[in-house]
PDB file of C-alpha atoms in Angstrom:
ATOM      1  CA  MET A   1       0.000   0.000   0.000  1.00  0.00           C
ATOM      2  CA  GLY A   2       1.313   3.453  -0.928  1.00  0.00           C
ATOM      3  CA  LEU A   3       1.102   6.825   0.741  1.00  0.00           C
ATOM      4  CA  PHE A   4      -1.975   7.790  -1.210  1.00  0.00           C
ATOM      5  CA  ASP A   5      -3.831   4.466  -0.999  1.00  0.00           C
ATOM      6  CA  TYR A   6      -6.137   5.332   1.856  1.00  0.00           C
ATOM      7  CA  ASP A   7      -7.915   2.066   2.422  1.00  0.00           C
ATOM      8  CA  GLY A   8      -7.631   0.297   5.725  1.00  0.00           C
ATOM      9  CA  PRO A   9      -9.774  -0.090   8.798  1.00  0.00           C
ATOM     10  CA  SER A  10      -7.913   2.371  10.997  1.00  0.00           C
ATOM     11  CA  THR A  11      -8.254   5.302   8.603  1.00  0.00           C
ATOM     12  CA  ARG A  12     -11.785   4.421   7.417  1.00  0.00           C
ATOM     13  CA  THR A  13     -11.067   5.708   3.937  1.00  0.00           C
ATOM     14  CA  SER A  14     -12.070   2.963   1.565  1.00  0.00           C
ATOM     15  CA  GLN A  15     -14.423   4.985  -0.631  1.00  0.00           C
ATOM     16  CA  LEU A  16     -13.029   6.800  -3.668  1.00  0.00           C
ATOM     17  CA  SER A  17     -15.191   9.844  -2.905  1.00  0.00           C
ATOM     18  CA  GLU A  18     -13.226  10.286   0.306  1.00  0.00           C
ATOM     19  CA  ILE A  19      -9.954  10.840  -1.545  1.00  0.00           C
ATOM     20  CA  THR A  20     -11.203  12.888  -4.477  1.00  0.00           C
ATOM     21  CA  LEU A  21     -10.786  16.615  -4.131  1.00  0.00           C
ATOM     22  CA  LEU A  22     -14.019  18.511  -4.835  1.00  0.00           C
ATOM     23  CA  GLY A  23     -15.705  15.245  -5.818  1.00  0.00           C
ATOM     24  CA  ASP A  24     -19.171  16.577  -4.962  1.00  0.00           C
ATOM     25  CA  LEU A  25     -18.878  19.735  -7.054  1.00  0.00           C
ATOM     26  CA  SER A  26     -21.515  20.209  -9.727  1.00  0.00           C
ATOM     27  CA  GLU A  27     -20.524  20.675 -13.355  1.00  0.00           C
ATOM     28  CA  GLU A  28     -21.596  24.313 -13.064  1.00  0.00           C
ATOM     29  CA  ASP A  29     -19.373  24.862 -10.014  1.00  0.00           C
ATOM     30  CA  TRP A  30     -16.440  23.153 -11.762  1.00  0.00           C
ATOM     31  CA  GLY A  31     -16.961  25.604 -14.610  1.00  0.00           C
ATOM     32  CA  ARG A  32     -16.608  28.468 -12.144  1.00  0.00           C
ATOM     33  CA  VAL A  33     -13.365  27.019 -10.802  1.00  0.00           C
ATOM     34  CA  LEU A  34     -11.941  26.392 -14.271  1.00  0.00           C
ATOM     35  CA  LYS A  35     -12.509  30.037 -15.258  1.00  0.00           C
ATOM     36  CA  ILE A  36     -10.086  31.098 -12.517  1.00  0.00           C
ATOM     37  CA  VAL A  37      -7.348  28.450 -12.737  1.00  0.00           C
ATOM     38  CA  GLU A  38      -5.022  26.971 -15.342  1.00  0.00           C
ATOM     39  CA  THR A  39      -5.184  23.447 -16.789  1.00  0.00           C
ATOM     40  CA  ARG A  40      -1.853  21.941 -17.806  1.00  0.00           C
ATOM     41  CA  GLN A  41      -0.889  18.873 -19.823  1.00  0.00           C
ATOM     42  CA  PHE A  42       2.224  16.791 -19.138  1.00  0.00           C
ATOM     43  CA  LYS A  43       3.949  13.997 -21.052  1.00  0.00           C
ATOM     44  CA  ALA A  44       5.089  10.686 -19.615  1.00  0.00           C
ATOM     45  CA  GLY A  45       8.235  11.145 -17.528  1.00  0.00           C
ATOM     46  CA  GLU A  46       7.880  14.929 -17.344  1.00  0.00           C
ATOM     47  CA  HIS A  47       8.581  16.527 -13.982  1.00  0.00           C
ATOM     48  CA  ILE A  48       5.635  18.638 -12.878  1.00  0.00           C
ATOM     49  CA  ILE A  49       7.171  19.762  -9.588  1.00  0.00           C
ATOM     50  CA  HIS A  50      10.868  19.771  -8.645  1.00  0.00           C
ATOM     51  CA  ALA A  51      11.998  19.250  -5.054  1.00  0.00           C
ATOM     52  CA  GLY A  52      13.449  22.453  -3.633  1.00  0.00           C
ATOM     53  CA  GLU A  53      11.687  24.855  -5.981  1.00  0.00           C
ATOM     54  CA  GLN A  54       9.647  27.730  -4.589  1.00  0.00           C
ATOM     55  CA  ASP A  55       6.015  27.795  -5.715  1.00  0.00           C
ATOM     56  CA  ASP A  56       2.683  28.414  -3.994  1.00  0.00           C
ATOM     57  CA  ALA A  57       0.476  26.327  -6.288  1.00  0.00           C
ATOM     58  CA  PHE A  58      -1.124  22.938  -5.819  1.00  0.00           C
ATOM     59  CA  TYR A  59      -2.559  20.647  -8.468  1.00  0.00           C
ATOM     60  CA  ILE A  60      -5.722  18.618  -8.865  1.00  0.00           C
ATOM     61  CA  LEU A  61      -4.978  15.588 -11.010  1.00  0.00           C
ATOM     62  CA  THR A  62      -7.782  15.404 -13.572  1.00  0.00           C
ATOM     63  CA  SER A  63      -6.392  12.513 -15.629  1.00  0.00           C
ATOM     64  CA  GLY A  64      -3.496  10.105 -15.313  1.00  0.00           C
ATOM     65  CA  GLN A  65      -1.245   9.290 -12.392  1.00  0.00           C
ATOM     66  CA  VAL A  66       1.927  10.805 -10.984  1.00  0.00           C
ATOM     67  CA  ASP A  67       4.804   9.512  -8.875  1.00  0.00           C
ATOM     68  CA  VAL A  68       6.086  11.240  -5.746  1.00  0.00           C
ATOM     69  CA  ILE A  69       9.881  11.008  -5.802  1.00  0.00           C
ATOM     70  CA  THR A  70      12.178  11.745  -2.887  1.00  0.00           C
ATOM     71  CA  SER A  71      15.943  11.972  -3.015  1.00  0.00           C
ATOM     72  CA  ALA A  72      18.774  11.587  -0.536  1.00  0.00           C
ATOM     73  CA  GLY A  73      22.212  12.208  -1.971  1.00  0.00           C
ATOM     74  CA  ASP A  74      22.539  10.368  -5.281  1.00  0.00           C
ATOM     75  CA  GLU A  75      19.656   8.021  -4.547  1.00  0.00           C
ATOM     76  CA  SER A  76      16.014   8.617  -5.345  1.00  0.00           C
ATOM     77  CA  ALA A  77      12.942   6.511  -4.758  1.00  0.00           C
ATOM     78  CA  VAL A  78       9.270   6.572  -5.652  1.00  0.00           C
ATOM     79  CA  LEU A  79       7.554   7.229  -2.341  1.00  0.00           C
ATOM     80  CA  ALA A  80       3.993   6.970  -3.658  1.00  0.00           C
ATOM     81  CA  THR A  81       1.715   7.153  -6.664  1.00  0.00           C
ATOM     82  CA  ILE A  82      -1.099   9.693  -6.739  1.00  0.00           C
ATOM     83  CA  PRO A  83      -4.265   8.675  -8.598  1.00  0.00           C
ATOM     84  CA  GLU A  84      -6.587  10.728 -10.765  1.00  0.00           C
ATOM     85  CA  GLY A  85      -8.883  12.957  -8.717  1.00  0.00           C
ATOM     86  CA  SER A  86      -6.420  13.546  -5.908  1.00  0.00           C
ATOM     87  CA  VAL A  87      -4.111  16.444  -5.196  1.00  0.00           C
ATOM     88  CA  PHE A  88      -0.399  17.180  -4.923  1.00  0.00           C
ATOM     89  CA  GLY A  89       1.706  20.219  -4.056  1.00  0.00           C
ATOM     90  CA  GLU A  90      -0.671  21.248  -1.273  1.00  0.00           C
ATOM     91  CA  ILE A  91       1.985  21.477   1.436  1.00  0.00           C
ATOM     92  CA  ALA A  92       3.816  24.341  -0.304  1.00  0.00           C
ATOM     93  CA  PHE A  93       0.448  25.995  -0.966  1.00  0.00           C
ATOM     94  CA  PHE A  94      -0.197  26.074   2.782  1.00  0.00           C
ATOM     95  CA  ASP A  95       3.263  26.736   4.242  1.00  0.00           C
ATOM     96  CA  GLY A  96       5.038  28.696   1.477  1.00  0.00           C
ATOM     97  CA  MET A  97       8.181  26.588   1.869  1.00  0.00           C
ATOM     98  CA  PRO A  98      10.155  25.006  -1.005  1.00  0.00           C
ATOM     99  CA  ARG A  99       8.804  21.792  -2.532  1.00  0.00           C
ATOM    100  CA  SER A 100       9.619  18.690  -0.481  1.00  0.00           C
ATOM    101  CA  ALA A 101       9.463  16.154  -3.333  1.00  0.00           C
ATOM    102  CA  THR A 102       9.548  15.839  -7.101  1.00  0.00           C
ATOM    103  CA  ILE A 103       6.346  14.905  -8.934  1.00  0.00           C
ATOM    104  CA  ARG A 104       6.725  12.980 -12.211  1.00  0.00           C
ATOM    105  CA  ALA A 105       3.992  12.094 -14.726  1.00  0.00           C
ATOM    106  CA  GLN A 106       3.621   8.321 -15.188  1.00  0.00           C
ATOM    107  CA  GLY A 107       1.929   8.756 -18.546  1.00  0.00           C
ATOM    108  CA  GLN A 108      -0.070  11.499 -20.231  1.00  0.00           C
ATOM    109  CA  VAL A 109      -1.349  13.706 -17.385  1.00  0.00           C
ATOM    110  CA  SER A 110      -3.771  16.593 -17.099  1.00  0.00           C
ATOM    111  CA  ALA A 111      -3.888  18.687 -13.948  1.00  0.00           C
ATOM    112  CA  VAL A 112      -5.549  21.867 -12.747  1.00  0.00           C
ATOM    113  CA  ARG A 113      -2.999  24.259 -11.210  1.00  0.00           C
ATOM    114  CA  ILE A 114      -4.295  26.493  -8.421  1.00  0.00           C
ATOM    115  CA  THR A 115      -2.019  29.248  -7.139  1.00  0.00           C
ATOM    116  CA  ARG A 116      -2.477  31.181  -3.917  1.00  0.00           C
ATOM    117  CA  GLN A 117      -3.729  34.131  -6.016  1.00  0.00           C
ATOM    118  CA  ASN A 118      -6.215  31.854  -7.829  1.00  0.00           C
ATOM    119  CA  PHE A 119      -7.492  30.697  -4.454  1.00  0.00           C
ATOM    120  CA  GLU A 120      -7.874  34.272  -3.183  1.00  0.00           C
ATOM    121  CA  THR A 121      -9.932  35.092  -6.286  1.00  0.00           C
ATOM    122  CA  LEU A 122     -12.035  31.967  -5.796  1.00  0.00           C
ATOM    123  CA  ALA A 123     -12.585  32.842  -2.122  1.00  0.00           C
ATOM    124  CA  ALA A 124     -13.743  36.351  -3.046  1.00  0.00           C
ATOM    125  CA  TRP A 125     -16.121  35.303  -5.837  1.00  0.00           C
ATOM    126  CA  GLU A 126     -17.126  31.779  -4.807  1.00  0.00           C
ATOM    127  CA  PRO A 127     -16.670  31.486  -1.017  1.00  0.00           C
ATOM    128  CA  LYS A 128     -18.688  28.269  -0.699  1.00  0.00           C
ATOM    129  CA  ILE A 129     -16.485  26.498  -3.256  1.00  0.00           C
ATOM    130  CA  ALA A 130     -13.327  27.884  -1.609  1.00  0.00           C
ATOM    131  CA  ARG A 131     -14.487  26.658   1.800  1.00  0.00           C
ATOM    132  CA  THR A 132     -15.211  23.197   0.360  1.00  0.00           C
ATOM    133  CA  LEU A 133     -11.772  23.167  -1.263  1.00  0.00           C
ATOM    134  CA  LEU A 134     -10.024  24.000   2.019  1.00  0.00           C
ATOM    135  CA  CYS A 135     -11.993  21.372   3.944  1.00  0.00           C
ATOM    136  CA  ASP A 136     -11.182  18.732   1.310  1.00  0.00           C
ATOM    137  CA  LEU A 137      -7.489  19.667   1.359  1.00  0.00           C
ATOM    138  CA  GLY A 138      -7.465  19.474   5.154  1.00  0.00           C
ATOM    139  CA  ARG A 139      -9.150  16.063   5.095  1.00  0.00           C
ATOM    140  CA  ILE A 140      -6.656  14.720   2.553  1.00  0.00           C
ATOM    141  CA  LEU A 141      -3.684  16.089   4.505  1.00  0.00           C
ATOM    142  CA  ALA A 142      -5.057  14.538   7.698  1.00  0.00           C
ATOM    143  CA  MET A 143      -5.450  11.142   6.003  1.00  0.00           C
ATOM    144  CA  ARG A 144      -1.898  11.319   4.659  1.00  0.00           C
ATOM    145  CA  LEU A 145      -0.563  12.267   8.093  1.00  0.00           C
ATOM    146  CA  ARG A 146      -2.475   9.391   9.732  1.00  0.00           C
ATOM    147  CA  TRP A 147      -1.082   6.969   7.152  1.00  0.00           C
ATOM    148  CA  THR A 148       2.461   8.242   7.752  1.00  0.00           C
ATOM    149  CA  THR A 149       2.048   8.060  11.525  1.00  0.00           C
ATOM    150  CA  GLU A 150       0.663   4.515  11.374  1.00  0.00           C
ATOM    151  CA  ARG A 151       3.558   3.459   9.120  1.00  0.00           C
ATOM    152  CA  ALA A 152       6.116   4.961  11.519  1.00  0.00           C
ATOM    153  CA  TYR A 153       4.814   2.957  14.456  1.00  0.00           C
ATOM    154  CA  LYS A 154       4.408  -0.441  12.760  1.00  0.00           C
TER     155      LYS A 154
END
């Protein structure tokens, strides 16, 4: 099981809807979000995020999968795979610190990029959607932290 595979009795996260960011948004609401943000396409093997870079954006993976890659010295390893519908880059969005890992497209990938400025615009014009987005991000971060904590103590 990987970092972003949330199933298991202790985390109670076996339903896909529990790991999908903004999964309950209507098509009309998604249209509102897409007017504010940028959609990007990536090729297989392309790095979407580079560890150490400064950026305040996070991504919603709308198609494809990506690998989370960590490095120590000359060695690197795939820490996890993130599935379609989930999110990556959210830690830097919240804390403003440099990226902690590299994200690489496994195949053809499409992702919505949401910067801090995009979020501020969304919050001003669509506060209900922005609130839902923050709650979903918090829930996903909490699940990832629980998974990491459980792994550390096994």
